[in-house]
Amino acid sequence: MKISERTRGHGACRRLAGRILFGICACLLLAAPVAAADCDGPAGPDGGRFAVSHLDGKKQLSFNDAGCALVWRDKQCTSRQMTFDSTALTHDYASGAELPIAKGFFVRGSDTPSPGGFTILAFADAAAAREFVAGHGGRLLSYDDLLQEDLSAP
């Protein structure tokens, strides 16, 4: 075997590694901006019950509406979406207690307005969410179901 035949495969590996590294860097450097102007305001008098927070690298991101946070999430690359899913925190609407967003039960479309207009409320308990739907309307969704919702407009 000639030397050039032996090293030909190494060049292909280097090119593939370069493409992967470029994709990772592009994901980190070209990420979408945080959120629209109506999504990054203060939590308001509700005590932050609509709020979502996420540590994105070294920067703490805060959204005053779960819908705003999910719109931001959808504009990120897959690795950042997965990080968001495993680290973002929201608040139980019933108690105000913090909970991981992926473990929440969500009510969408109730008669309770939210700061960004998406009317998405998080609950730690499915029974409490069902009780809320009975009194205020809307649909009960898991986090996975919520990710499938069209959030292009509030």
N, C-alpha and C. Protein backbone atom coordinates (compact mmCIF):
# COMPACT_ATOMS: atom_id res chain seq x y z
N MET A 1 0.85 -1.16 0.00
CA MET A 1 0.00 0.00 0.00
C MET A 1 0.91 1.24 0.00
N LYS A 2 0.57 2.19 -0.84
CA LYS A 2 1.33 3.43 -0.90
C LYS A 2 0.92 4.34 0.25
N ILE A 3 1.80 5.26 0.58
CA ILE A 3 1.52 6.20 1.66
C ILE A 3 0.29 7.05 1.35
N SER A 4 0.16 7.48 0.09
CA SER A 4 -0.98 8.32 -0.26
C SER A 4 -2.31 7.59 -0.09
N GLU A 5 -2.34 6.28 -0.33
CA GLU A 5 -3.57 5.51 -0.13
C GLU A 5 -3.92 5.39 1.35
N ARG A 6 -2.86 5.26 2.18
CA ARG A 6 -3.08 5.13 3.61
C ARG A 6 -3.61 6.41 4.24
N THR A 7 -3.15 7.54 3.80
CA THR A 7 -3.53 8.82 4.41
C THR A 7 -4.78 9.42 3.79
N ARG A 8 -5.26 8.87 2.68
CA ARG A 8 -6.45 9.40 2.04
C ARG A 8 -7.64 9.39 3.00
N GLY A 9 -7.80 8.35 3.76
CA GLY A 9 -8.89 8.25 4.72
C GLY A 9 -8.78 9.28 5.84
N HIS A 10 -7.55 9.61 6.22
CA HIS A 10 -7.35 10.60 7.28
C HIS A 10 -7.84 11.97 6.85
N GLY A 11 -7.66 12.31 5.60
CA GLY A 11 -8.14 13.61 5.10
C GLY A 11 -9.65 13.71 5.19
N ALA A 12 -10.32 12.61 4.86
CA ALA A 12 -11.79 12.59 4.95
C ALA A 12 -12.24 12.76 6.40
N CYS A 13 -11.52 12.13 7.32
CA CYS A 13 -11.86 12.28 8.74
C CYS A 13 -11.65 13.72 9.19
N ARG A 14 -10.55 14.33 8.74
CA ARG A 14 -10.30 15.72 9.12
C ARG A 14 -11.38 16.64 8.57
N ARG A 15 -11.81 16.42 7.34
CA ARG A 15 -12.85 17.26 6.75
C ARG A 15 -14.17 17.09 7.52
N LEU A 16 -14.50 15.85 7.87
CA LEU A 16 -15.73 15.60 8.63
C LEU A 16 -15.65 16.27 10.00
N ALA A 17 -14.52 16.15 10.68
CA ALA A 17 -14.36 16.78 11.98
C ALA A 17 -14.48 18.30 11.85
N GLY A 18 -13.93 18.86 10.80
CA GLY A 18 -14.03 20.30 10.57
C GLY A 18 -15.47 20.74 10.37
N ARG A 19 -16.23 19.95 9.63
CA ARG A 19 -17.64 20.29 9.41
C ARG A 19 -18.45 20.22 10.71
N ILE A 20 -18.16 19.22 11.52
CA ILE A 20 -18.86 19.09 12.80
C ILE A 20 -18.52 20.27 13.69
N LEU A 21 -17.22 20.60 13.78
CA LEU A 21 -16.80 21.74 14.59
C LEU A 21 -17.42 23.04 14.08
N PHE A 22 -17.48 23.21 12.78
CA PHE A 22 -18.10 24.40 12.21
C PHE A 22 -19.58 24.48 12.60
N GLY A 23 -20.28 23.34 12.55
CA GLY A 23 -21.70 23.31 12.92
C GLY A 23 -21.91 23.68 14.37
N ILE A 24 -21.05 23.20 15.25
CA ILE A 24 -21.17 23.53 16.67
C ILE A 24 -20.92 25.02 16.88
N CYS A 25 -19.87 25.54 16.26
CA CYS A 25 -19.55 26.97 16.41
C CYS A 25 -20.67 27.84 15.84
N ALA A 26 -21.21 27.44 14.69
CA ALA A 26 -22.30 28.22 14.10
C ALA A 26 -23.51 28.23 15.01
N CYS A 27 -23.78 27.10 15.64
CA CYS A 27 -24.90 27.02 16.58
C CYS A 27 -24.69 27.99 17.72
N LEU A 28 -23.51 28.06 18.25
CA LEU A 28 -23.25 28.93 19.40
C LEU A 28 -23.16 30.39 19.02
N LEU A 29 -22.58 30.69 17.87
CA LEU A 29 -22.34 32.08 17.49
C LEU A 29 -23.51 32.73 16.78
N LEU A 30 -24.29 31.95 16.05
CA LEU A 30 -25.36 32.52 15.24
C LEU A 30 -26.74 32.29 15.84
N ALA A 31 -26.79 32.07 17.13
CA ALA A 31 -28.08 31.80 17.78
C ALA A 31 -28.99 33.02 17.67
N ALA A 32 -30.26 32.74 17.69
CA ALA A 32 -31.26 33.79 17.53
C ALA A 32 -31.25 34.73 18.73
N PRO A 33 -31.70 35.96 18.53
CA PRO A 33 -31.79 36.90 19.65
C PRO A 33 -32.76 36.39 20.71
N VAL A 34 -32.68 36.96 21.88
CA VAL A 34 -33.42 36.45 23.02
C VAL A 34 -34.92 36.41 22.80
N ALA A 35 -35.56 37.50 22.56
CA ALA A 35 -37.02 37.48 22.42
C ALA A 35 -37.51 38.83 21.93
N ALA A 36 -38.76 38.87 21.58
CA ALA A 36 -39.39 40.11 21.13
C ALA A 36 -39.57 41.06 22.30
N ALA A 37 -39.78 42.34 22.00
CA ALA A 37 -39.86 43.38 23.03
C ALA A 37 -40.98 43.09 24.04
N ASP A 38 -42.10 42.53 23.61
CA ASP A 38 -43.20 42.28 24.54
C ASP A 38 -42.98 41.02 25.37
N CYS A 39 -41.85 40.36 25.19
CA CYS A 39 -41.57 39.12 25.91
C CYS A 39 -40.52 39.26 26.99
N ASP A 40 -39.83 40.36 27.05
CA ASP A 40 -38.73 40.46 28.01
C ASP A 40 -38.97 41.52 29.08
N GLY A 41 -40.22 41.79 29.35
CA GLY A 41 -40.55 42.78 30.37
C GLY A 41 -40.52 42.19 31.76
N PRO A 42 -40.88 42.99 32.76
CA PRO A 42 -40.88 42.51 34.14
C PRO A 42 -41.97 41.46 34.36
N ALA A 43 -41.79 40.68 35.39
CA ALA A 43 -42.73 39.60 35.70
C ALA A 43 -44.12 40.13 36.02
N GLY A 44 -44.22 41.29 36.61
CA GLY A 44 -45.53 41.88 36.89
C GLY A 44 -46.07 41.50 38.24
N PRO A 45 -47.32 41.93 38.52
CA PRO A 45 -47.91 41.73 39.85
C PRO A 45 -48.30 40.28 40.14
N ASP A 46 -48.23 39.42 39.15
CA ASP A 46 -48.59 38.02 39.36
C ASP A 46 -47.49 37.25 40.10
N GLY A 47 -46.41 37.91 40.44
CA GLY A 47 -45.33 37.25 41.17
C GLY A 47 -44.48 36.36 40.28
N GLY A 48 -44.52 36.56 38.99
CA GLY A 48 -43.69 35.75 38.08
C GLY A 48 -44.28 34.40 37.74
N ARG A 49 -45.56 34.23 37.93
CA ARG A 49 -46.17 32.92 37.68
C ARG A 49 -46.18 32.52 36.21
N PHE A 50 -45.93 33.44 35.32
CA PHE A 50 -45.85 33.12 33.89
C PHE A 50 -44.40 32.99 33.45
N ALA A 51 -43.46 33.36 34.31
CA ALA A 51 -42.05 33.51 33.94
C ALA A 51 -41.34 32.18 33.71
N VAL A 52 -40.33 32.25 32.84
CA VAL A 52 -39.44 31.13 32.57
C VAL A 52 -38.03 31.68 32.62
N SER A 53 -37.12 30.97 33.28
CA SER A 53 -35.71 31.36 33.30
C SER A 53 -34.86 30.20 32.81
N HIS A 54 -33.73 30.58 32.23
CA HIS A 54 -32.84 29.57 31.64
C HIS A 54 -31.43 30.11 31.66
N LEU A 55 -30.49 29.31 32.16
CA LEU A 55 -29.08 29.68 32.15
C LEU A 55 -28.49 29.21 30.83
N ASP A 56 -28.21 30.16 29.95
CA ASP A 56 -27.68 29.86 28.61
C ASP A 56 -26.18 30.12 28.63
N GLY A 57 -25.41 29.09 28.92
CA GLY A 57 -23.99 29.28 29.10
C GLY A 57 -23.77 30.02 30.40
N LYS A 58 -23.23 31.23 30.32
CA LYS A 58 -23.01 32.04 31.51
C LYS A 58 -24.05 33.14 31.64
N LYS A 59 -24.96 33.23 30.70
CA LYS A 59 -25.95 34.31 30.70
C LYS A 59 -27.32 33.79 31.14
N GLN A 60 -27.89 34.46 32.12
CA GLN A 60 -29.22 34.10 32.61
C GLN A 60 -30.26 34.77 31.71
N LEU A 61 -31.13 33.99 31.10
CA LEU A 61 -32.20 34.52 30.27
C LEU A 61 -33.50 34.42 31.05
N SER A 62 -34.29 35.48 30.99
CA SER A 62 -35.59 35.49 31.67
C SER A 62 -36.66 35.93 30.69
N PHE A 63 -37.77 35.24 30.72
CA PHE A 63 -38.91 35.54 29.85
C PHE A 63 -40.12 35.73 30.75
N ASN A 64 -40.95 36.70 30.45
CA ASN A 64 -42.12 36.95 31.29
C ASN A 64 -43.33 36.12 30.87
N ASP A 65 -43.15 35.25 29.89
CA ASP A 65 -44.24 34.44 29.35
C ASP A 65 -43.65 33.13 28.83
N ALA A 66 -44.25 32.00 29.18
CA ALA A 66 -43.75 30.71 28.72
C ALA A 66 -43.74 30.62 27.19
N GLY A 67 -44.74 31.21 26.56
CA GLY A 67 -44.78 31.20 25.09
C GLY A 67 -43.59 31.90 24.48
N CYS A 68 -43.18 33.01 25.07
CA CYS A 68 -42.00 33.73 24.59
C CYS A 68 -40.75 32.87 24.71
N ALA A 69 -40.63 32.17 25.84
CA ALA A 69 -39.48 31.29 26.04
C ALA A 69 -39.45 30.18 25.00
N LEU A 70 -40.61 29.63 24.68
CA LEU A 70 -40.67 28.54 23.71
C LEU A 70 -40.42 29.03 22.29
N VAL A 71 -40.83 30.24 21.97
CA VAL A 71 -40.52 30.81 20.65
C VAL A 71 -39.01 30.97 20.53
N TRP A 72 -38.37 31.47 21.59
CA TRP A 72 -36.91 31.59 21.61
C TRP A 72 -36.27 30.22 21.43
N ARG A 73 -36.76 29.21 22.18
CA ARG A 73 -36.23 27.85 22.11
C ARG A 73 -36.29 27.31 20.69
N ASP A 74 -37.41 27.54 20.02
CA ASP A 74 -37.60 26.99 18.67
C ASP A 74 -36.62 27.56 17.66
N LYS A 75 -36.02 28.71 17.95
CA LYS A 75 -35.07 29.33 17.02
C LYS A 75 -33.64 28.87 17.26
N GLN A 76 -33.43 28.01 18.24
CA GLN A 76 -32.09 27.54 18.60
C GLN A 76 -31.78 26.22 17.89
N CYS A 77 -30.49 25.89 17.86
CA CYS A 77 -30.09 24.60 17.29
C CYS A 77 -30.48 23.48 18.25
N THR A 78 -30.41 22.27 17.79
CA THR A 78 -30.89 21.12 18.56
C THR A 78 -30.20 21.00 19.92
N SER A 79 -28.89 21.20 19.97
CA SER A 79 -28.20 21.04 21.26
C SER A 79 -28.66 22.09 22.27
N ARG A 80 -28.90 23.31 21.82
CA ARG A 80 -29.39 24.34 22.74
C ARG A 80 -30.84 24.07 23.15
N GLN A 81 -31.63 23.51 22.25
CA GLN A 81 -33.01 23.15 22.61
C GLN A 81 -33.00 22.07 23.69
N MET A 82 -32.12 21.09 23.53
CA MET A 82 -32.04 20.02 24.52
C MET A 82 -31.58 20.56 25.88
N THR A 83 -30.65 21.50 25.86
CA THR A 83 -30.19 22.11 27.11
C THR A 83 -31.32 22.89 27.76
N PHE A 84 -32.06 23.64 26.96
CA PHE A 84 -33.21 24.38 27.48
C PHE A 84 -34.20 23.42 28.13
N ASP A 85 -34.53 22.34 27.42
CA ASP A 85 -35.51 21.38 27.93
C ASP A 85 -35.11 20.80 29.28
N SER A 86 -33.81 20.62 29.48
CA SER A 86 -33.37 19.99 30.73
C SER A 86 -33.02 20.99 31.84
N THR A 87 -32.92 22.28 31.53
CA THR A 87 -32.51 23.23 32.56
C THR A 87 -33.47 24.39 32.81
N ALA A 88 -34.37 24.68 31.91
CA ALA A 88 -35.26 25.83 32.09
C ALA A 88 -36.22 25.61 33.25
N LEU A 89 -36.51 26.69 33.94
CA LEU A 89 -37.42 26.64 35.08
C LEU A 89 -38.61 27.56 34.82
N THR A 90 -39.77 27.10 35.21
CA THR A 90 -40.98 27.91 35.14
C THR A 90 -41.61 27.92 36.53
N HIS A 91 -42.81 28.42 36.64
CA HIS A 91 -43.46 28.51 37.95
C HIS A 91 -44.85 27.90 37.90
N ASP A 92 -45.17 27.19 38.97
CA ASP A 92 -46.50 26.63 39.12
C ASP A 92 -47.48 27.78 39.29
N TYR A 93 -48.48 27.86 38.42
CA TYR A 93 -49.43 28.97 38.48
C TYR A 93 -50.21 28.97 39.79
N ALA A 94 -50.50 27.79 40.32
CA ALA A 94 -51.30 27.70 41.55
C ALA A 94 -50.54 28.18 42.78
N SER A 95 -49.25 27.85 42.89
CA SER A 95 -48.50 28.18 44.10
C SER A 95 -47.38 29.19 43.91
N GLY A 96 -46.94 29.36 42.68
CA GLY A 96 -45.80 30.23 42.41
C GLY A 96 -44.46 29.53 42.58
N ALA A 97 -44.47 28.27 43.00
CA ALA A 97 -43.23 27.52 43.21
C ALA A 97 -42.54 27.23 41.88
N GLU A 98 -41.22 27.24 41.92
CA GLU A 98 -40.43 26.96 40.72
C GLU A 98 -40.48 25.47 40.39
N LEU A 99 -40.49 25.16 39.10
CA LEU A 99 -40.44 23.76 38.67
C LEU A 99 -39.75 23.65 37.32
N PRO A 100 -39.10 22.52 37.06
CA PRO A 100 -38.48 22.31 35.75
C PRO A 100 -39.55 22.34 34.66
N ILE A 101 -39.30 23.07 33.60
CA ILE A 101 -40.31 23.25 32.55
C ILE A 101 -40.74 21.91 31.95
N ALA A 102 -39.82 20.99 31.79
CA ALA A 102 -40.14 19.71 31.16
C ALA A 102 -41.05 18.84 32.01
N LYS A 103 -41.16 19.13 33.31
CA LYS A 103 -42.01 18.33 34.19
C LYS A 103 -43.38 18.96 34.42
N GLY A 104 -43.62 20.11 33.81
CA GLY A 104 -44.87 20.82 34.03
C GLY A 104 -46.02 20.27 33.21
N PHE A 105 -47.22 20.64 33.64
CA PHE A 105 -48.46 20.40 32.90
C PHE A 105 -48.95 21.80 32.52
N PHE A 106 -49.36 21.97 31.28
CA PHE A 106 -49.63 23.32 30.78
C PHE A 106 -51.07 23.47 30.33
N VAL A 107 -51.62 24.64 30.61
CA VAL A 107 -52.94 25.01 30.13
C VAL A 107 -52.72 26.11 29.10
N ARG A 108 -53.25 25.88 27.92
CA ARG A 108 -53.14 26.89 26.86
C ARG A 108 -54.54 27.30 26.42
N GLY A 109 -54.72 28.62 26.25
CA GLY A 109 -55.97 29.13 25.71
C GLY A 109 -57.05 29.38 26.74
N SER A 110 -56.68 29.56 28.00
CA SER A 110 -57.70 29.85 29.01
C SER A 110 -58.10 31.32 28.94
N ASP A 111 -59.00 31.71 29.84
CA ASP A 111 -59.42 33.11 29.89
C ASP A 111 -58.48 33.98 30.72
N THR A 112 -57.35 33.44 31.15
CA THR A 112 -56.37 34.17 31.95
C THR A 112 -55.27 34.72 31.05
N PRO A 113 -55.19 36.02 30.88
CA PRO A 113 -54.16 36.59 30.01
C PRO A 113 -52.77 36.46 30.60
N SER A 114 -51.77 36.34 29.74
CA SER A 114 -50.37 36.28 30.18
C SER A 114 -49.63 37.47 29.57
N PRO A 115 -48.49 37.86 30.14
CA PRO A 115 -47.80 39.07 29.68
C PRO A 115 -47.48 39.11 28.19
N GLY A 116 -47.08 38.00 27.60
CA GLY A 116 -46.74 37.97 26.18
C GLY A 116 -47.92 37.63 25.28
N GLY A 117 -49.06 37.31 25.88
CA GLY A 117 -50.26 37.03 25.11
C GLY A 117 -50.45 35.59 24.69
N PHE A 118 -49.59 34.68 25.11
CA PHE A 118 -49.70 33.29 24.68
C PHE A 118 -50.68 32.48 25.52
N THR A 119 -51.11 32.98 26.64
CA THR A 119 -52.01 32.31 27.59
C THR A 119 -51.59 30.86 27.86
N ILE A 120 -50.33 30.70 28.21
CA ILE A 120 -49.80 29.39 28.61
C ILE A 120 -49.49 29.46 30.09
N LEU A 121 -50.12 28.59 30.86
CA LEU A 121 -49.92 28.54 32.30
C LEU A 121 -49.34 27.18 32.66
N ALA A 122 -48.35 27.18 33.54
CA ALA A 122 -47.71 25.94 33.98
C ALA A 122 -48.27 25.51 35.33
N PHE A 123 -48.40 24.22 35.50
CA PHE A 123 -48.84 23.64 36.77
C PHE A 123 -47.92 22.47 37.10
N ALA A 124 -47.64 22.30 38.39
CA ALA A 124 -46.83 21.17 38.83
C ALA A 124 -47.65 19.89 38.88
N ASP A 125 -48.95 20.03 39.00
CA ASP A 125 -49.84 18.89 39.21
C ASP A 125 -50.91 18.83 38.12
N ALA A 126 -51.07 17.68 37.50
CA ALA A 126 -52.06 17.53 36.43
C ALA A 126 -53.48 17.75 36.94
N ALA A 127 -53.76 17.31 38.15
CA ALA A 127 -55.11 17.48 38.71
C ALA A 127 -55.44 18.96 38.88
N ALA A 128 -54.48 19.74 39.36
CA ALA A 128 -54.70 21.18 39.52
C ALA A 128 -54.91 21.84 38.15
N ALA A 129 -54.18 21.39 37.16
CA ALA A 129 -54.35 21.93 35.81
C ALA A 129 -55.73 21.59 35.25
N ARG A 130 -56.20 20.36 35.48
CA ARG A 130 -57.53 19.97 35.01
C ARG A 130 -58.62 20.79 35.70
N GLU A 131 -58.44 21.02 36.99
CA GLU A 131 -59.40 21.83 37.74
C GLU A 131 -59.42 23.27 37.21
N PHE A 132 -58.25 23.80 36.87
CA PHE A 132 -58.18 25.14 36.31
C PHE A 132 -58.90 25.21 34.96
N VAL A 133 -58.69 24.20 34.12
CA VAL A 133 -59.35 24.15 32.81
C VAL A 133 -60.87 24.12 32.99
N ALA A 134 -61.34 23.38 33.97
CA ALA A 134 -62.79 23.30 34.21
C ALA A 134 -63.38 24.67 34.55
N GLY A 135 -62.62 25.51 35.22
CA GLY A 135 -63.14 26.81 35.61
C GLY A 135 -62.80 27.96 34.67
N HIS A 136 -61.75 27.78 33.86
CA HIS A 136 -61.28 28.90 33.03
C HIS A 136 -61.11 28.56 31.55
N GLY A 137 -61.43 27.34 31.17
CA GLY A 137 -61.27 26.94 29.77
C GLY A 137 -59.81 26.64 29.42
N GLY A 138 -59.60 26.38 28.16
CA GLY A 138 -58.26 26.05 27.69
C GLY A 138 -58.08 24.55 27.49
N ARG A 139 -56.87 24.19 27.13
CA ARG A 139 -56.54 22.79 26.90
C ARG A 139 -55.35 22.39 27.77
N LEU A 140 -55.40 21.19 28.32
CA LEU A 140 -54.31 20.66 29.13
C LEU A 140 -53.31 19.97 28.21
N LEU A 141 -52.02 20.35 28.33
CA LEU A 141 -50.97 19.81 27.48
C LEU A 141 -49.76 19.39 28.32
N SER A 142 -49.11 18.32 27.92
CA SER A 142 -47.82 17.98 28.51
C SER A 142 -46.77 18.89 27.87
N TYR A 143 -45.55 18.88 28.39
CA TYR A 143 -44.50 19.70 27.80
C TYR A 143 -44.24 19.26 26.36
N ASP A 144 -44.18 17.95 26.13
CA ASP A 144 -43.96 17.46 24.75
C ASP A 144 -45.08 17.91 23.81
N ASP A 145 -46.32 17.89 24.28
CA ASP A 145 -47.45 18.36 23.47
C ASP A 145 -47.33 19.85 23.21
N LEU A 146 -46.91 20.60 24.21
CA LEU A 146 -46.75 22.04 24.08
C LEU A 146 -45.70 22.38 23.02
N LEU A 147 -44.64 21.59 22.95
CA LEU A 147 -43.60 21.82 21.95
C LEU A 147 -44.12 21.63 20.52
N GLN A 148 -45.19 20.90 20.36
CA GLN A 148 -45.77 20.66 19.04
C GLN A 148 -46.77 21.75 18.63
N GLU A 149 -47.12 22.63 19.56
CA GLU A 149 -48.08 23.69 19.29
C GLU A 149 -47.50 24.73 18.35
N ASP A 150 -48.36 25.35 17.55
CA ASP A 150 -47.95 26.47 16.69
C ASP A 150 -47.91 27.72 17.55
N LEU A 151 -46.70 28.22 17.79
CA LEU A 151 -46.53 29.41 18.61
C LEU A 151 -46.06 30.59 17.77
N SER A 152 -46.38 30.57 16.48
CA SER A 152 -45.94 31.65 15.60
C SER A 152 -46.58 32.98 15.97
N ALA A 153 -47.69 32.95 16.63
CA ALA A 153 -48.35 34.18 17.11
C ALA A 153 -49.07 33.86 18.40
N PRO A 154 -49.10 34.82 19.33
CA PRO A 154 -49.83 34.58 20.60
C PRO A 154 -51.29 34.29 20.39
